[in-house]
Short mmCIF file of C-alpha atoms in Angstrom, two decimals:
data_model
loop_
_atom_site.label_atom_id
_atom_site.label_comp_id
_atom_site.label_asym_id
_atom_site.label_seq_id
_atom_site.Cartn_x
_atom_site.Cartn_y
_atom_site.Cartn_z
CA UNK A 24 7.18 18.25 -38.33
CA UNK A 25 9.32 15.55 -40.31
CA UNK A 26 10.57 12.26 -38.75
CA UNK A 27 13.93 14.20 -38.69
CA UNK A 28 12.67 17.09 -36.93
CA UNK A 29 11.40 14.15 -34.34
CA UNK A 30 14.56 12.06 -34.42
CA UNK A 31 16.23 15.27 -32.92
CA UNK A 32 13.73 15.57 -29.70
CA UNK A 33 14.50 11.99 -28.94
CA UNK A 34 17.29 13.15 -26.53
CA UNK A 35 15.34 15.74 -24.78
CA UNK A 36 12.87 13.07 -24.47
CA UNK A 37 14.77 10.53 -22.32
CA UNK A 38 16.23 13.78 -20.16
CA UNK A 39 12.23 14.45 -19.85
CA UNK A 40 12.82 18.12 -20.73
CA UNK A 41 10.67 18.69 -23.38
CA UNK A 42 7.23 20.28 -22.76
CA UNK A 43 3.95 18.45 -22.62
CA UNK A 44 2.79 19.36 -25.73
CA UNK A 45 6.01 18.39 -27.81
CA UNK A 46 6.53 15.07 -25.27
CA UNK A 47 2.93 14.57 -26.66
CA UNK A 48 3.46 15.44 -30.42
CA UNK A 49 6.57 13.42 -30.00
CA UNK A 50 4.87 9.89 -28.83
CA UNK A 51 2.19 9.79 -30.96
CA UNK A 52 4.61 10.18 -33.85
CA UNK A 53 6.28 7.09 -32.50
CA UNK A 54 3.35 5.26 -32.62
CA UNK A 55 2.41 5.99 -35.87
CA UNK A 56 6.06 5.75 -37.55
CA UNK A 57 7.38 2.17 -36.85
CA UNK A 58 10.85 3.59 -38.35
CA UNK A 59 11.21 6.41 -35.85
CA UNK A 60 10.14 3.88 -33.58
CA UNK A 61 12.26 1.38 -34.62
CA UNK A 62 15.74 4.21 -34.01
CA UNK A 63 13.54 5.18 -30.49
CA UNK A 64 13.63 1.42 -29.16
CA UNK A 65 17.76 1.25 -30.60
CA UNK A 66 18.79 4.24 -28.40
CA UNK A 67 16.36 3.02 -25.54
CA UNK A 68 14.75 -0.35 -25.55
CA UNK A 69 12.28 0.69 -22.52
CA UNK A 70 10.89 2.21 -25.10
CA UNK A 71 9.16 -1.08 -26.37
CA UNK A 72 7.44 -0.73 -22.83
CA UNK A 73 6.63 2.98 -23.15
CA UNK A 74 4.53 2.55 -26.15
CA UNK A 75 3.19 -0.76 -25.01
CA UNK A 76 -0.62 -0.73 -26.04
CA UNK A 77 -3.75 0.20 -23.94
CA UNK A 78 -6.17 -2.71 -22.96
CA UNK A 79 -9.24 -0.74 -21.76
CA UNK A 80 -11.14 -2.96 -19.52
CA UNK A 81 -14.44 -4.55 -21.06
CA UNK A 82 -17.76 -2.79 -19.94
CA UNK A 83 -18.78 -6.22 -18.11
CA UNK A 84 -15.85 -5.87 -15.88
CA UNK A 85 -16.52 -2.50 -15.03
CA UNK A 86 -19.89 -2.50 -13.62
CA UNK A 87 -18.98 -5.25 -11.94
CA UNK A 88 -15.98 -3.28 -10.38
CA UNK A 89 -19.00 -0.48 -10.02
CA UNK A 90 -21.02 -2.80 -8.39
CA UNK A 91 -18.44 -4.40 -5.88
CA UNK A 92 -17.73 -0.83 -4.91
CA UNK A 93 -21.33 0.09 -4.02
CA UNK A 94 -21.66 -2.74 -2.53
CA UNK A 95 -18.52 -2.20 -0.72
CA UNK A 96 -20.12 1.43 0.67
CA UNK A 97 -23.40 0.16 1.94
CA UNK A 98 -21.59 -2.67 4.02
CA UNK A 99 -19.37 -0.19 5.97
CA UNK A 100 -22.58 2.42 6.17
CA UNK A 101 -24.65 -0.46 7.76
CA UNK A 102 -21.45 -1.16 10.00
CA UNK A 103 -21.66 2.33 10.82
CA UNK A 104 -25.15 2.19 11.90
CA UNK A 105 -24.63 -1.29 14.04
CA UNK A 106 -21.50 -0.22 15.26
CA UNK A 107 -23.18 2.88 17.73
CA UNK A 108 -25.81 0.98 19.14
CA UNK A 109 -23.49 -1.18 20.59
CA UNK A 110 -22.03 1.47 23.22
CA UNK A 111 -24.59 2.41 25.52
CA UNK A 112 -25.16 -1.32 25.83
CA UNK A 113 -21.65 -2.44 26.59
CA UNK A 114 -21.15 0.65 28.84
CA UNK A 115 -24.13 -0.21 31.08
CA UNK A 116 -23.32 -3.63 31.07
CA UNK A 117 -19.91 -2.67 32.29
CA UNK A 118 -21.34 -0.35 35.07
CA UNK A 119 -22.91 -3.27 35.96
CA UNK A 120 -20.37 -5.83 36.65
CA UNK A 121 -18.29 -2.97 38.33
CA UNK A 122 -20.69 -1.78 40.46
CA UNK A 123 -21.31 -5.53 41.79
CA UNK A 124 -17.64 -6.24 42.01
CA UNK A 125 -17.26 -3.02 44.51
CA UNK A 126 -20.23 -3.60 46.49
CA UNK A 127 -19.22 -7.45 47.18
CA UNK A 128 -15.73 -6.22 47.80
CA UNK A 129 -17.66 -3.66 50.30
CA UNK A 130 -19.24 -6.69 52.20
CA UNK A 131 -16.52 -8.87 52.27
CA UNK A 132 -14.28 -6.36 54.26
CA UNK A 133 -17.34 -5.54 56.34
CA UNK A 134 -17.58 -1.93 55.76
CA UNK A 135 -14.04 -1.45 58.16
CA UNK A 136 -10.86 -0.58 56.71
CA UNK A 137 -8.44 -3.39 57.48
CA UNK A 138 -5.48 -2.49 59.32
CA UNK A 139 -2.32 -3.66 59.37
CA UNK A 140 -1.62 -4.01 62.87
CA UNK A 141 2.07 -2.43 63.61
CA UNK A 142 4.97 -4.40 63.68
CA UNK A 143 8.29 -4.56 66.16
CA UNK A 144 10.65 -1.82 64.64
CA UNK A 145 13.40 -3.27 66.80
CA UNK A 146 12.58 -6.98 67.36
CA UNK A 147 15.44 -9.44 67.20
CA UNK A 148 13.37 -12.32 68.31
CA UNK A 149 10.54 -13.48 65.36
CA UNK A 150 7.43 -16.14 66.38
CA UNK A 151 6.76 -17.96 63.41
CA UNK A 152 3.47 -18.07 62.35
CA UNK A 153 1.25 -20.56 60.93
CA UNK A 154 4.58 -23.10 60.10
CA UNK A 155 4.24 -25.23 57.55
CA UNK A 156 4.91 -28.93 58.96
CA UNK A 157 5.33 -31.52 57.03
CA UNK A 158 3.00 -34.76 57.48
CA UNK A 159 5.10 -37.34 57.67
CA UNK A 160 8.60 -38.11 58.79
CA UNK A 161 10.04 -38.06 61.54
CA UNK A 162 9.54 -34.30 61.64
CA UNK A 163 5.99 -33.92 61.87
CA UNK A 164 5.41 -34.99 65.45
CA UNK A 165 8.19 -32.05 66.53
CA UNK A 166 7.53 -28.24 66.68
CA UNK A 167 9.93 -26.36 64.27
CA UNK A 168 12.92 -24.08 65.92
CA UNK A 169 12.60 -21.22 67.12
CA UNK A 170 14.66 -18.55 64.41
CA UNK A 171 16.62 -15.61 65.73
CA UNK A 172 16.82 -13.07 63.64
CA UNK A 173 18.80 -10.10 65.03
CA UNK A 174 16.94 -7.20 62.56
CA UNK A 175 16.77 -4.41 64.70
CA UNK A 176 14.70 -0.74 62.81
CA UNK A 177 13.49 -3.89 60.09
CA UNK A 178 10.14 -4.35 59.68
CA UNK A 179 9.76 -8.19 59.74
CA UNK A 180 7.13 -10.80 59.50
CA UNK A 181 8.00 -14.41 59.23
CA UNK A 182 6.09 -16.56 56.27
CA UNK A 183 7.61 -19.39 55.49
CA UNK A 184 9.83 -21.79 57.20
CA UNK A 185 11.40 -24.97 55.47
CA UNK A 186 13.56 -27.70 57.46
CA UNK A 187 16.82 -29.38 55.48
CA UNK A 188 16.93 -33.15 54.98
CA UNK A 189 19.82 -32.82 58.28
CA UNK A 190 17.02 -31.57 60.85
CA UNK A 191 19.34 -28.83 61.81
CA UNK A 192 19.46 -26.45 58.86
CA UNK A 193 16.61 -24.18 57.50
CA UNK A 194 15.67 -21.67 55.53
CA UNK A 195 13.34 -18.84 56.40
CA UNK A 196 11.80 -16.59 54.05
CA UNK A 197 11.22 -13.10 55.56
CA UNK A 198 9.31 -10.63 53.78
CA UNK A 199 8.09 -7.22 54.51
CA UNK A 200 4.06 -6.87 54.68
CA UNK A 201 4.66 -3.30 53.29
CA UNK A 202 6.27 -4.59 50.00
CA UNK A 203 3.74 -5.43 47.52
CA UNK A 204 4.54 -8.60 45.87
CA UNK B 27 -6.34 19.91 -42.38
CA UNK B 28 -5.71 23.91 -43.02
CA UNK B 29 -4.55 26.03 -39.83
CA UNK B 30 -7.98 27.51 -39.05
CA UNK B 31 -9.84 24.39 -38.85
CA UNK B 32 -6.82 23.28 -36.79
CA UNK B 33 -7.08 25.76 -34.35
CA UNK B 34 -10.92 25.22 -33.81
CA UNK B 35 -10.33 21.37 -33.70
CA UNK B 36 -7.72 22.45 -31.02
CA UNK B 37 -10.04 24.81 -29.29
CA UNK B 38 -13.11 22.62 -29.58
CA UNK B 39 -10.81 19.98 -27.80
CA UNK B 40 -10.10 22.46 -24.89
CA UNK B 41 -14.08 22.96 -24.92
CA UNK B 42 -14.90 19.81 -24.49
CA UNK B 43 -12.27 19.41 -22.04
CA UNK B 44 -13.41 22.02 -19.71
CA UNK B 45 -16.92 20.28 -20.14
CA UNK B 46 -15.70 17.26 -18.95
CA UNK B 47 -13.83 18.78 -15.86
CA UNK B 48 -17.00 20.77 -15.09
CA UNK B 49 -19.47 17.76 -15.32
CA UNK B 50 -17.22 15.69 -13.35
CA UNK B 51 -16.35 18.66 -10.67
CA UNK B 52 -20.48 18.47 -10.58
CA UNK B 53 -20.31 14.75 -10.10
CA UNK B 54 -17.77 15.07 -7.08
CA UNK B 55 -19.92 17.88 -5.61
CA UNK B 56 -22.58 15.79 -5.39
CA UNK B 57 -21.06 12.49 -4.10
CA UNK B 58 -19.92 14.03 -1.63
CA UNK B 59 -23.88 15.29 -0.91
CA UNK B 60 -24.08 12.00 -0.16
CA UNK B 61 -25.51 10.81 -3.96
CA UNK B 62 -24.87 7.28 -4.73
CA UNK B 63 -25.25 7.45 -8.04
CA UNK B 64 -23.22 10.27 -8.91
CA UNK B 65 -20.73 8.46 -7.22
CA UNK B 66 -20.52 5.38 -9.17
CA UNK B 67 -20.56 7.33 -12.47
CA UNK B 68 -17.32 8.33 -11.31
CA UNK B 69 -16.69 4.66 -10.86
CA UNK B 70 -17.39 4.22 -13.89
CA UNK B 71 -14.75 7.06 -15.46
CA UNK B 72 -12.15 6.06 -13.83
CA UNK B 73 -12.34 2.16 -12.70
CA UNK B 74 -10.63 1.24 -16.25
CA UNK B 75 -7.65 3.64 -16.14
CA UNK B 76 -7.23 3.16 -12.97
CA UNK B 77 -7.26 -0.89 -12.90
CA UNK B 78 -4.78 -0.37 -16.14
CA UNK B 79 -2.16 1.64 -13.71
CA UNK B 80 -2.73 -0.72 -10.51
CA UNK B 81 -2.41 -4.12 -13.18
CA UNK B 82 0.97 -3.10 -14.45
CA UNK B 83 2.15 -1.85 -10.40
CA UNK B 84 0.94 -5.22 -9.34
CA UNK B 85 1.24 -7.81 -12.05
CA UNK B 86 -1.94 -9.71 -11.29
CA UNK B 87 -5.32 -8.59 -13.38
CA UNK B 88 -7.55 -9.64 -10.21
CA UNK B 89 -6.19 -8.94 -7.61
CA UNK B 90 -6.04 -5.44 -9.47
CA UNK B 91 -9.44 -5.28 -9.32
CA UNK B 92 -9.55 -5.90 -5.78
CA UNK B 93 -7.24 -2.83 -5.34
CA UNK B 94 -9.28 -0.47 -7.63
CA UNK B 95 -12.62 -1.31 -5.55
CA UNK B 96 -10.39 -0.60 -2.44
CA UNK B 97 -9.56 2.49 -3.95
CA UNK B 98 -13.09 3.87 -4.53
CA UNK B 99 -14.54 2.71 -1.21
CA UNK B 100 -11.40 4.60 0.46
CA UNK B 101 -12.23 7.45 -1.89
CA UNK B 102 -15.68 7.83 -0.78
CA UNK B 103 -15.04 7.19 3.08
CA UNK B 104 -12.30 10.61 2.56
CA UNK B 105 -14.62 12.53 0.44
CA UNK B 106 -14.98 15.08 3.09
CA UNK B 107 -10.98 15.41 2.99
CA UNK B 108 -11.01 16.00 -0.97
CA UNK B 109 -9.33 18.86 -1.79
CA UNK B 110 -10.75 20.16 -4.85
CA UNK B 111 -8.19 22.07 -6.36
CA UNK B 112 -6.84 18.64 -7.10
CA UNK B 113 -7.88 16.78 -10.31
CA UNK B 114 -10.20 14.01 -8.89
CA UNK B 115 -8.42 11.92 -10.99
CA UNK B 116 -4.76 12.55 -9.44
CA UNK B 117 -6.34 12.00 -5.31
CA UNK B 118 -8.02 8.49 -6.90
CA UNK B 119 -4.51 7.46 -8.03
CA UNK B 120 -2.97 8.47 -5.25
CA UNK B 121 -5.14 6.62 -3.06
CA UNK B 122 -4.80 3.41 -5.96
CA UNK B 123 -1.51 3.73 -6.16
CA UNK B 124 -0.18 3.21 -2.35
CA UNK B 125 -2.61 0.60 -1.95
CA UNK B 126 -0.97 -0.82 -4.76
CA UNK B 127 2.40 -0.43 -3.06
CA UNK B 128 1.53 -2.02 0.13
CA UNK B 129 0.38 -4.59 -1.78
CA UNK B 130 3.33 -5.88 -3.73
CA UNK B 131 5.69 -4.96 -0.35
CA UNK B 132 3.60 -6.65 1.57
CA UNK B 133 3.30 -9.65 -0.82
CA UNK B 134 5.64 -13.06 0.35
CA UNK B 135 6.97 -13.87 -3.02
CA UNK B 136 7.62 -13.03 -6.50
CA UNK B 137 7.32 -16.69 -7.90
CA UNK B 138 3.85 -15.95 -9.79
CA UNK B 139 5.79 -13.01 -11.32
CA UNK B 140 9.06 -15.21 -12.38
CA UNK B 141 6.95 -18.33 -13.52
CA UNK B 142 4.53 -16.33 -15.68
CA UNK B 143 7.09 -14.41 -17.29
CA UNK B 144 9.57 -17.78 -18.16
CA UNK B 145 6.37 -19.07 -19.78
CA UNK B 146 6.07 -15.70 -21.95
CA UNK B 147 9.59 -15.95 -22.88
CA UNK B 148 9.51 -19.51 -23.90
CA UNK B 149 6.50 -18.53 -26.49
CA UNK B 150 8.45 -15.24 -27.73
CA UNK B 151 11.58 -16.98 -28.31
CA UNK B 152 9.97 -19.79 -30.81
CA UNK B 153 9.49 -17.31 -33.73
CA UNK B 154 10.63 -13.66 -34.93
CA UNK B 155 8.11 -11.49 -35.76
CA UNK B 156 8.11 -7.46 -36.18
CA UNK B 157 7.74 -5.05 -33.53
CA UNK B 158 4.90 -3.56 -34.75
CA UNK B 159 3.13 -6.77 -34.72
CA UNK B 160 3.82 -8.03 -31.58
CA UNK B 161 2.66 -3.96 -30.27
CA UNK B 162 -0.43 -4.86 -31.82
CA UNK B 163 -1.07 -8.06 -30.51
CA UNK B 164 -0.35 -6.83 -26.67
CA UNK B 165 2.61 -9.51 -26.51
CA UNK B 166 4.78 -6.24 -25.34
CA UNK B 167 2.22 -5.64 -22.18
CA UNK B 168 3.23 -9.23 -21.02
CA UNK B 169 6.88 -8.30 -21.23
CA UNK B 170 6.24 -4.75 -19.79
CA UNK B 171 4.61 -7.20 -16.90
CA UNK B 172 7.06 -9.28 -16.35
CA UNK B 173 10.52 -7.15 -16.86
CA UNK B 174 8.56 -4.34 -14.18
CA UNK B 175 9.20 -7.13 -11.46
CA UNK B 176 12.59 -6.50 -11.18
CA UNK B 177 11.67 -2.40 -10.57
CA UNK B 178 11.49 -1.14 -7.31
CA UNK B 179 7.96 -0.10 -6.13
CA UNK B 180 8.74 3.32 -6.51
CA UNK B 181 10.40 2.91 -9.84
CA UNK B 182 7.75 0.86 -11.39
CA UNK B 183 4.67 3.26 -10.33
CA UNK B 184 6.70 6.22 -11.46
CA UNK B 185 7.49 4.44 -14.77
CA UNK B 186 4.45 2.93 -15.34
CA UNK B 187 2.69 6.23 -14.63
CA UNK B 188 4.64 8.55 -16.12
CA UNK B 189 5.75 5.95 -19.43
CA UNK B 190 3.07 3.85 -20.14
CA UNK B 191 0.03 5.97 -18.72
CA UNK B 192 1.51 9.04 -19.95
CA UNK B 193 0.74 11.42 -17.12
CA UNK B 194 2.38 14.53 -17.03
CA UNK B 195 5.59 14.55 -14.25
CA UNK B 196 3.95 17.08 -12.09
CA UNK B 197 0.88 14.85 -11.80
CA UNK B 198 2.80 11.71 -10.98
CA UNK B 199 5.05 13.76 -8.48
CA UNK B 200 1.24 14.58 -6.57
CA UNK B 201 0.21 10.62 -6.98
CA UNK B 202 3.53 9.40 -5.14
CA UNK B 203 4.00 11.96 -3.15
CA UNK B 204 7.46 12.86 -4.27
CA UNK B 205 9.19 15.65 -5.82
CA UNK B 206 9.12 16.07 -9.73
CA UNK B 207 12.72 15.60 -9.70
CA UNK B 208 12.62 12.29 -7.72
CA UNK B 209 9.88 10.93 -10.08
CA UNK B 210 12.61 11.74 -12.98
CA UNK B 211 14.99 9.78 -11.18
CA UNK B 212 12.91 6.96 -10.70
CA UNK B 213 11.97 6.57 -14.20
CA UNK B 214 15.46 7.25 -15.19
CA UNK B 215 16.78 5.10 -12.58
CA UNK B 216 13.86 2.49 -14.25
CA UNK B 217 14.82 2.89 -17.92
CA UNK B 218 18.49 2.17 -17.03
CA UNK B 219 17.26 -1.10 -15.51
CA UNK B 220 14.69 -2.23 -18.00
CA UNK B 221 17.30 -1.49 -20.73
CA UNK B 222 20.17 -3.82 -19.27
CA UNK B 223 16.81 -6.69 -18.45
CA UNK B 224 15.55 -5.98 -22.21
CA UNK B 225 18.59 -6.36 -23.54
CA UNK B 226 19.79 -9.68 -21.33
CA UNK B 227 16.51 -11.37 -21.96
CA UNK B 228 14.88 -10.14 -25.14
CA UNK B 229 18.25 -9.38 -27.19
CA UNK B 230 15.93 -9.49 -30.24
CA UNK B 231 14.96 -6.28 -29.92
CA UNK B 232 18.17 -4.75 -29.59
CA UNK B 233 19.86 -4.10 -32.49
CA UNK B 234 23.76 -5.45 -33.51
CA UNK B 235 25.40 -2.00 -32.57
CA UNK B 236 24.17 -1.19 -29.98
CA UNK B 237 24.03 -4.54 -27.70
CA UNK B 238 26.88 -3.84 -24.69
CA UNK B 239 26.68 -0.35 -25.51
CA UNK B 240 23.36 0.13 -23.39
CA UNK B 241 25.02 -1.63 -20.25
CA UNK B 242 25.23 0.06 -16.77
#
């Protein structure tokens, strides 16, 4: 073929509709002809980066990369091999610590199931329990007031009671044992 | 060279051809037997074209290397998964080329990229010399490095496979993971790009006529 016959699959080229054997034909022509070339990289500059030339890496650097990739395997086989041995360990260990945590919780509730001992559907009148009173002041000496709490079909346990800086106002937090907090 | 001695150079290529595909077909066989050494012959094959693909994708000759051992340690790991009627050659790409992408999406900044190409233009800009020449001396591989930085991921593995590697579409369609016709539009989409950089930063090359003409 003649540089002419090339020049004329330059178009066909950059549409990339010419067969691989003629796109073939066609670039090594380039890089032999510098004037065909030279008209290629007029019509399309890229093609100053199309033909740019091969560096093929030197022998040195690849058995090194040859040698960082073996080395690379045997790491993640030995991994491999640590890596099992490690289970049956870790799984009695945590049969273990499990089966100590149930037994002590076991001993600790004394082998009875605790019950929740039933409440006044209808109560209006609430006992507080355990009031928190503070030490000093002229508070402390005096038992807190009583609280009426008309809750009638409520389920109702008192557990906290807080007296204002006026003596005469409080706050009372009332919380249901069967809501889970 | 008369047409008969032609056409056996031509067949004796395709010979030796198949013989190559066949000894390496053997080679895969047996890595994935579990043989070590088969194994890094195909290292050996393929760590340079490979590390030539992943260095232009990347823009850093290192770090490239880092990739290509990635590569071949994934490689092995998934040699169960190889699918043979692939060439080996087009599933190690593949597997080099989107660690490659993750690399330069996940990478923070493009300053390396920017300074080491301003340094290249500074040198190209002090004297004229002849494209051949500068083909020759590699100077164009810098460029190709730098003006690829302003590609898309996509763009720049498609162009650099495809242009510079010279792999046939179909083959860079299987590497990306993409059509054939969306690897044509990337490198088209890439030439149009690299022809509007080439021309604002290395007008040189251009000649008088046709400078404005090759704008977007």
């Amino acid at each position: 073929m003649s540089c002419e016959d090339y020049r004329e699959l330059l178009t066909e080229y950059l549409d990339d509709s010419l067969d691989e054997v003629r796109r073939a034909g066609f670039r090594a022509h380039l890089k032999r002809c510098e004037e065909c070339r030279d008209l290629a990289i007029a019509e399309d500059p890229s093609f100053l980066l199309s033909l740019a030339g091969r560096r093929e890496p030197s022998a040195e650097k690849i058995e090194a990369c040859v040698t960082g990739v073996m080395a690379g395997i045997r790491q993640e086989q030995l991994q491999q091999r640590l890596r099992p041995s490690r289970r049956p360990w870790l799984a009695a260990a945590a049969a273990v610590v499990l089966a100590i945590i149930a037994s002590t919780a076991w001993w600790m509730n004394g082998a009875q199931p605790v019950e929740t001992p039933p409440l006044q559907a209808d109560a209006h009148e609430v006992e507080i329990l355990e009031p928190v009173v503070p030490e000093e002041g002229p508070e402390a000496k005096e038992p807190p007031p009583r609280v009426e709490v008309d809750m009638t079909q409520e389920e109702v346990r008192v557990y906290q009671y807080a007296i204002g800086d006026d003596g005469t106002t409080g706050a009372v937090f009332i919380v249901n044992p069967a809501m889970e907090l | 060279m008369n047409t008969r001695e032609s056409h056996c150079y031509l067949l004796g290529g395709a010979l030796h051809r198949c013989e190559a595909t066949m000894d390496e077909a053997r080679l895969v066989r047996e890595a994935r037997d579990g043989d070590e050494d088969a194994f890094a012959d195909l290292v050996r094959r393929h760590s340079g074209g490979l590390h030539r693909a992943v260095a232009r994708i990347v823009l850093d000759e290192e770090e490239a290397w880092d990739v290509v051992q990635m590569a071949f340690i994934k490689a092995w790991q998934r040699l169960d998964k190889y699918d043979s009627r692939w060439k080996f050659s087009t599933w190690l790409y593949r597997i080099g080329t989107n660690l490659a992408i993750d690399l330069i999406r996940s990478r923070a900044s493009r300053l390396k990229a920017h300074k080491a190409g301003g340094e290249h233009q500074l040198r190209l800009v002090g004297g004229k010399q002849e494209t051949a020449e500068r083909l020759e001396h590699g100077e164009i591989d810098g460029i190709l490095r730098e003006l690829v930085d302003v590609l898309t991921p996509q763009q720049r593995s498609a162009f650099i496979l495809r242009e510079v590697e010279d792999m046939e579409t179909s083959e860079v369609a299987e590497i990306l993971g993409c059509s054939a016709a969306t690897v044509r539009n990337h490198v088209f989409q890439a030439r149009k790009t690299l022809r509007r950089e080439i021309q604002n930063r290395y007008p040189e090359f251009v000649p008088q006529s046709q400078r404005g003409r090759n704008e977007l």
